[in-house]
């Protein structure tokens, strides 16, 4: 970037681990008397999440990213808690008046980082569908994504049934 655009470049490490004390800020290599030392500033997501109430009120989309990541770390072994937190974050997207595109993008991130077991995911999906209907805001959600995936799987299964039954009216691309 520096050479191509003739701009100064600053590197920043965003630390997304769950260790509060780990704060690396240098990278060093040495070989045959040649040394390279690179020092950089860091931002720890755990530190940014210290004031959760402030992040929950913030209209900055990055606040949602920080909360989703930190809460996913905190709930690795507590899926019921993760489901409650995921709901709180997703509902908050609508209540903060984010634009439709922001809600979709942030929802996809939350859905990815805060994955739930099937039963809890299904419960979450039902709650979200009901909420979106009440708010008259039907956005593309994980429910639609799962529906598409299930539809493709059923289509593939149907295609195999057609082939196995000896029908020839199915397109050859079914396989």
Tab-separated table of C-alpha atoms in Angstrom:
chain	number	residue	atom	x	y	z
A	1	UNK	CA	0.000	0.000	0.000
A	2	UNK	CA	2.821	2.339	0.899
A	3	UNK	CA	4.653	1.829	-2.381
A	4	UNK	CA	1.616	1.580	-4.611
A	5	UNK	CA	-0.342	4.542	-3.240
A	6	UNK	CA	2.512	6.536	-1.691
A	7	UNK	CA	0.791	6.505	1.684
A	8	UNK	CA	2.043	5.814	5.165
A	9	UNK	CA	0.786	2.513	6.552
A	10	UNK	CA	-0.006	1.614	10.132
A	11	UNK	CA	-0.403	-1.987	11.224
A	12	UNK	CA	-2.689	-2.858	14.103
A	13	UNK	CA	-3.230	-6.268	15.669
A	14	UNK	CA	-6.747	-7.038	16.863
A	15	UNK	CA	-6.433	-9.717	19.538
A	16	UNK	CA	-9.497	-11.942	19.597
A	17	UNK	CA	-8.309	-14.575	22.066
A	18	UNK	CA	-9.756	-15.228	25.514
A	19	UNK	CA	-6.608	-14.630	27.554
A	20	UNK	CA	-6.837	-11.256	29.323
A	21	UNK	CA	-3.090	-11.052	29.975
A	22	UNK	CA	-1.736	-11.934	26.529
A	23	UNK	CA	-0.727	-8.721	24.716
A	24	UNK	CA	1.977	-9.391	22.138
A	25	UNK	CA	3.170	-6.261	20.368
A	26	UNK	CA	6.300	-7.335	18.523
A	27	UNK	CA	7.329	-9.791	15.862
A	28	UNK	CA	11.006	-10.733	15.655
A	29	UNK	CA	13.089	-12.922	13.385
A	30	UNK	CA	16.786	-13.507	13.133
A	31	UNK	CA	18.867	-15.522	10.720
A	32	UNK	CA	22.655	-15.431	10.228
A	33	UNK	CA	23.064	-12.081	11.899
A	34	UNK	CA	20.175	-10.458	10.053
A	35	UNK	CA	17.460	-9.235	12.402
A	36	UNK	CA	13.951	-8.049	11.826
A	37	UNK	CA	11.909	-6.457	14.596
A	38	UNK	CA	8.399	-5.212	13.968
A	39	UNK	CA	6.548	-3.403	16.745
A	40	UNK	CA	2.823	-2.721	16.473
A	41	UNK	CA	-0.078	-1.436	18.577
A	42	UNK	CA	-2.730	-3.887	19.699
A	43	UNK	CA	-6.399	-3.776	20.568
A	44	UNK	CA	-7.821	-6.533	22.737
A	45	UNK	CA	-11.494	-7.323	22.106
A	46	UNK	CA	-11.862	-8.425	25.720
A	47	UNK	CA	-10.720	-4.959	26.825
A	48	UNK	CA	-13.156	-3.250	24.468
A	49	UNK	CA	-16.006	-5.310	25.912
A	50	UNK	CA	-15.347	-4.201	29.493
A	51	UNK	CA	-18.320	-1.817	29.367
A	52	UNK	CA	-20.983	-4.051	27.807
A	53	UNK	CA	-23.816	-1.638	28.566
A	54	UNK	CA	-22.100	1.079	26.552
A	55	UNK	CA	-21.497	-1.298	23.645
A	56	UNK	CA	-25.136	-2.424	23.712
A	57	UNK	CA	-26.266	1.204	23.342
A	58	UNK	CA	-23.702	2.122	20.699
A	59	UNK	CA	-24.759	2.702	17.095
A	60	UNK	CA	-21.281	1.740	15.934
A	61	UNK	CA	-21.516	-1.610	14.091
A	62	UNK	CA	-18.117	-2.615	15.436
A	63	UNK	CA	-19.611	-2.601	18.952
A	64	UNK	CA	-21.891	-5.449	17.838
A	65	UNK	CA	-18.927	-7.341	16.371
A	66	UNK	CA	-16.987	-7.004	19.635
A	67	UNK	CA	-19.938	-8.127	21.758
A	68	UNK	CA	-20.740	-11.089	19.518
A	69	UNK	CA	-17.156	-12.283	19.540
A	70	UNK	CA	-16.622	-11.869	23.276
A	71	UNK	CA	-19.958	-13.449	24.157
A	72	UNK	CA	-19.204	-16.370	21.861
A	73	UNK	CA	-15.946	-16.909	23.767
A	74	UNK	CA	-17.733	-16.645	27.098
A	75	UNK	CA	-20.449	-19.114	26.138
A	76	UNK	CA	-18.426	-21.872	24.483
A	77	UNK	CA	-19.771	-24.389	26.983
A	78	UNK	CA	-23.083	-22.690	27.812
A	79	UNK	CA	-25.278	-22.888	24.738
A	80	UNK	CA	-28.489	-21.769	26.463
A	81	UNK	CA	-26.720	-18.580	27.567
A	82	UNK	CA	-25.299	-18.161	24.053
A	83	UNK	CA	-28.798	-18.430	22.625
A	84	UNK	CA	-30.093	-15.695	24.975
A	85	UNK	CA	-27.145	-13.434	24.152
A	86	UNK	CA	-27.498	-14.074	20.427
A	87	UNK	CA	-31.161	-13.069	20.655
A	88	UNK	CA	-30.282	-9.921	22.585
A	89	UNK	CA	-27.712	-8.908	19.969
A	90	UNK	CA	-29.902	-9.658	16.954
A	91	UNK	CA	-32.945	-7.913	18.418
A	92	UNK	CA	-30.691	-4.955	19.203
A	93	UNK	CA	-29.838	-4.619	15.512
A	94	UNK	CA	-33.438	-3.703	14.798
A	95	UNK	CA	-33.835	-1.499	17.865
A	96	UNK	CA	-30.746	0.566	17.059
A	97	UNK	CA	-32.210	1.483	13.686
A	98	UNK	CA	-29.343	0.116	11.652
A	99	UNK	CA	-29.936	0.161	7.906
A	100	UNK	CA	-31.272	-3.017	6.326
A	101	UNK	CA	-27.912	-3.925	4.778
A	102	UNK	CA	-26.108	-3.378	8.094
A	103	UNK	CA	-28.622	-5.593	9.888
A	104	UNK	CA	-28.132	-8.362	7.341
A	105	UNK	CA	-24.347	-8.158	7.432
A	106	UNK	CA	-24.163	-7.991	11.214
A	107	UNK	CA	-26.715	-10.773	11.534
A	108	UNK	CA	-24.628	-13.028	9.310
A	109	UNK	CA	-21.569	-12.348	11.475
A	110	UNK	CA	-23.468	-12.990	14.720
A	111	UNK	CA	-25.008	-16.141	13.277
A	112	UNK	CA	-21.580	-17.397	12.223
A	113	UNK	CA	-19.697	-16.615	15.437
A	114	UNK	CA	-22.513	-17.629	17.797
A	115	UNK	CA	-23.496	-20.946	16.225
A	116	UNK	CA	-26.017	-22.973	18.216
A	117	UNK	CA	-26.937	-26.655	18.405
A	118	UNK	CA	-29.842	-27.597	16.132
A	119	UNK	CA	-32.571	-27.527	18.797
A	120	UNK	CA	-31.594	-24.087	20.076
A	121	UNK	CA	-31.080	-22.811	16.535
A	122	UNK	CA	-34.601	-23.904	15.608
A	123	UNK	CA	-36.023	-22.158	18.691
A	124	UNK	CA	-34.030	-19.046	17.831
A	125	UNK	CA	-35.296	-19.153	14.241
A	126	UNK	CA	-38.925	-19.350	15.366
A	127	UNK	CA	-38.482	-16.434	17.742
A	128	UNK	CA	-36.772	-14.362	15.050
A	129	UNK	CA	-39.420	-15.088	12.431
A	130	UNK	CA	-42.138	-14.004	14.856
A	131	UNK	CA	-40.200	-10.852	15.776
A	132	UNK	CA	-39.567	-9.933	12.126
A	133	UNK	CA	-43.256	-10.373	11.311
A	134	UNK	CA	-44.246	-8.141	14.235
A	135	UNK	CA	-41.764	-5.483	13.123
A	136	UNK	CA	-42.639	-5.934	9.433
A	137	UNK	CA	-38.947	-6.373	8.644
A	138	UNK	CA	-38.387	-9.709	6.909
A	139	UNK	CA	-34.653	-9.784	6.188
A	140	UNK	CA	-32.615	-12.731	4.936
A	141	UNK	CA	-31.755	-14.693	8.035
A	142	UNK	CA	-30.096	-17.927	9.024
A	143	UNK	CA	-33.533	-19.472	8.741
A	144	UNK	CA	-33.626	-18.787	5.016
A	145	UNK	CA	-30.060	-19.985	4.615
A	146	UNK	CA	-30.871	-23.238	6.409
A	147	UNK	CA	-34.043	-23.569	4.351
A	148	UNK	CA	-32.070	-23.208	1.142
A	149	UNK	CA	-29.528	-25.760	2.339
A	150	UNK	CA	-32.257	-28.218	3.298
A	151	UNK	CA	-33.996	-27.628	-0.024
A	152	UNK	CA	-30.799	-28.356	-1.933
A	153	UNK	CA	-30.250	-31.525	0.110
A	154	UNK	CA	-33.821	-32.661	-0.586
A	155	UNK	CA	-33.375	-31.863	-4.258
A	156	UNK	CA	-30.202	-33.921	-4.394
A	157	UNK	CA	-31.959	-36.797	-2.630
A	158	UNK	CA	-34.859	-36.504	-5.055
A	159	UNK	CA	-32.424	-36.547	-7.952
A	160	UNK	CA	-30.797	-39.717	-6.676
A	161	UNK	CA	-34.234	-41.319	-6.289
A	162	UNK	CA	-35.031	-40.410	-9.889
A	163	UNK	CA	-31.764	-41.947	-11.097
A	164	UNK	CA	-32.158	-45.058	-8.960
A	165	UNK	CA	-35.739	-45.573	-10.143
A	166	UNK	CA	-34.499	-45.634	-13.722
A	167	UNK	CA	-36.410	-42.552	-14.834
A	168	UNK	CA	-34.820	-40.841	-17.766
A	169	UNK	CA	-36.821	-37.620	-17.757
A	170	UNK	CA	-34.533	-36.042	-15.158
A	171	UNK	CA	-31.774	-33.772	-16.486
A	172	UNK	CA	-28.310	-35.367	-16.544
A	173	UNK	CA	-26.985	-32.625	-14.246
A	174	UNK	CA	-28.978	-34.106	-11.341
A	175	UNK	CA	-26.010	-36.275	-10.443
